[in-house]
mmCIF file of C-alpha atoms in Angstrom:
data_model
loop_
_atom_site.group_PDB
_atom_site.id
_atom_site.type_symbol
_atom_site.label_atom_id
_atom_site.label_comp_id
_atom_site.label_asym_id
_atom_site.label_seq_id
_atom_site.Cartn_x
_atom_site.Cartn_y
_atom_site.Cartn_z
ATOM 1 C CA UNK A 194 -0.329 0.279 -0.349
ATOM 2 C CA UNK A 195 2.692 3.026 0.795
ATOM 3 C CA UNK A 196 4.234 1.982 -2.536
ATOM 4 C CA UNK A 197 0.784 2.559 -4.488
ATOM 5 C CA UNK A 198 0.943 5.519 -2.196
ATOM 6 C CA UNK A 199 4.452 6.945 -2.883
ATOM 7 C CA UNK A 200 3.768 6.036 -7.037
ATOM 8 C CA UNK A 201 0.311 8.677 -6.586
ATOM 9 C CA UNK A 202 2.759 11.959 -4.781
ATOM 10 C CA UNK A 203 5.139 11.028 -8.106
ATOM 11 C CA UNK A 204 2.798 11.778 -11.364
ATOM 12 C CA UNK A 205 1.064 14.654 -9.112
ATOM 13 C CA UNK A 206 3.165 15.789 -7.247
ATOM 14 C CA UNK A 207 2.358 20.044 -9.269
ATOM 15 C CA UNK A 208 -0.792 19.052 -8.223
ATOM 16 C CA UNK A 209 -0.828 18.646 -3.955
ATOM 17 C CA UNK A 210 -2.974 22.057 -2.616
ATOM 18 C CA UNK A 211 -3.204 23.235 1.064
ATOM 19 C CA UNK A 212 -6.511 24.200 2.078
ATOM 20 C CA UNK A 213 -6.386 25.688 6.783
ATOM 21 C CA UNK A 214 -9.098 25.793 7.395
ATOM 22 C CA UNK A 215 -11.390 26.429 11.326
ATOM 23 C CA UNK A 216 -12.836 23.656 13.340
ATOM 24 C CA UNK A 217 -15.212 22.891 16.238
ATOM 25 C CA UNK A 218 -12.572 23.805 18.606
ATOM 26 C CA UNK A 219 -9.579 24.935 16.807
ATOM 27 C CA UNK A 220 -8.135 24.665 13.166
ATOM 28 C CA UNK A 221 -6.976 21.979 10.379
ATOM 29 C CA UNK A 222 -5.695 21.709 7.033
ATOM 30 C CA UNK A 223 -7.183 19.788 3.438
ATOM 31 C CA UNK A 224 -4.682 18.781 1.703
ATOM 32 C CA UNK A 225 -5.782 17.842 -2.230
ATOM 33 C CA UNK A 226 -4.698 15.829 -4.746
ATOM 34 C CA UNK A 227 -5.817 16.502 -8.534
ATOM 35 C CA UNK A 228 -8.564 18.633 -7.296
ATOM 36 C CA UNK A 229 -9.328 15.912 -4.162
ATOM 37 C CA UNK A 230 -9.805 15.755 -1.495
ATOM 38 C CA UNK A 231 -6.646 12.955 0.110
ATOM 39 C CA UNK A 232 -5.800 14.832 3.239
ATOM 40 C CA UNK A 233 -8.170 15.686 5.984
ATOM 41 C CA UNK A 234 -6.631 16.825 9.824
ATOM 42 C CA UNK A 235 -8.400 18.407 12.562
ATOM 43 C CA UNK A 236 -5.864 17.101 14.429
ATOM 44 C CA UNK A 237 -2.534 17.906 15.381
ATOM 45 C CA UNK A 238 -1.392 14.446 14.691
ATOM 46 C CA UNK A 239 1.244 12.889 16.504
ATOM 47 C CA UNK A 240 -0.510 13.153 19.903
ATOM 48 C CA UNK A 241 -1.474 11.671 22.609
ATOM 49 C CA UNK A 242 -5.357 13.176 22.288
ATOM 50 C CA UNK A 243 -7.799 15.274 20.419
ATOM 51 C CA UNK A 244 -5.975 18.629 20.177
ATOM 52 C CA UNK A 245 -6.917 21.045 17.686
ATOM 53 C CA UNK A 246 -4.185 23.626 16.928
ATOM 54 C CA UNK A 247 -5.065 26.276 18.350
ATOM 55 C CA UNK A 248 -3.514 28.812 14.618
ATOM 56 C CA UNK A 249 -3.435 29.489 11.323
ATOM 57 C CA UNK A 250 -0.452 29.837 11.659
ATOM 58 C CA UNK A 251 0.285 26.327 12.582
ATOM 59 C CA UNK A 252 -2.531 24.427 10.362
ATOM 60 C CA UNK A 253 -0.692 26.194 7.840
ATOM 61 C CA UNK A 254 3.435 24.863 8.755
ATOM 62 C CA UNK A 255 1.935 21.101 9.380
ATOM 63 C CA UNK A 256 0.683 20.511 6.248
ATOM 64 C CA UNK A 257 2.997 22.779 3.974
ATOM 65 C CA UNK A 258 4.929 20.571 6.095
ATOM 66 C CA UNK A 259 2.606 17.157 4.885
ATOM 67 C CA UNK A 260 2.516 18.966 1.369
ATOM 68 C CA UNK A 261 6.164 19.517 1.364
ATOM 69 C CA UNK A 262 7.332 15.290 2.262
ATOM 70 C CA UNK A 263 4.629 14.447 -0.513
ATOM 71 C CA UNK A 264 6.006 16.000 -3.256
ATOM 72 C CA UNK A 265 9.613 14.929 -2.472
ATOM 73 C CA UNK A 266 8.002 11.630 -2.733
ATOM 74 C CA UNK A 267 8.269 10.575 1.217
ATOM 75 C CA UNK A 268 4.592 9.385 3.210
ATOM 76 C CA UNK A 269 3.974 12.076 4.859
ATOM 77 C CA UNK A 270 4.384 11.642 8.292
ATOM 78 C CA UNK A 271 4.303 13.623 11.213
ATOM 79 C CA UNK A 272 7.152 13.557 14.332
ATOM 80 C CA UNK A 273 6.809 15.186 17.672
ATOM 81 C CA UNK A 274 10.486 16.681 16.987
ATOM 82 C CA UNK A 275 9.051 17.959 14.463
ATOM 83 C CA UNK A 276 6.072 19.425 16.029
ATOM 84 C CA UNK A 277 8.897 20.682 18.643
ATOM 85 C CA UNK A 278 10.455 22.320 15.431
ATOM 86 C CA UNK A 279 7.943 24.156 14.026
ATOM 87 C CA UNK A 280 7.682 25.702 17.502
ATOM 88 C CA UNK A 281 3.413 24.190 17.683
ATOM 89 C CA UNK A 282 1.674 25.099 21.023
ATOM 90 C CA UNK A 283 -0.009 21.686 22.110
#
């Protein structure tokens, strides 16, 4: 499955779009590939619990990191270290 997803990114490199949005409890983001919803993220990834991003800027930082990883044909997971380096408020 991972191989198939990676190949999909490869062919969609220039068609990846990030949209931030307000959620019930804060901010989240959606990532579209070729105009279709591919990832929806309402909570801060890699932390325990369901906590939304506190600011649109925080959601945008992590969303852009996900998009960058996808464009580099990497699996778009986020680590706690990456959250720390992006100064994401939890």
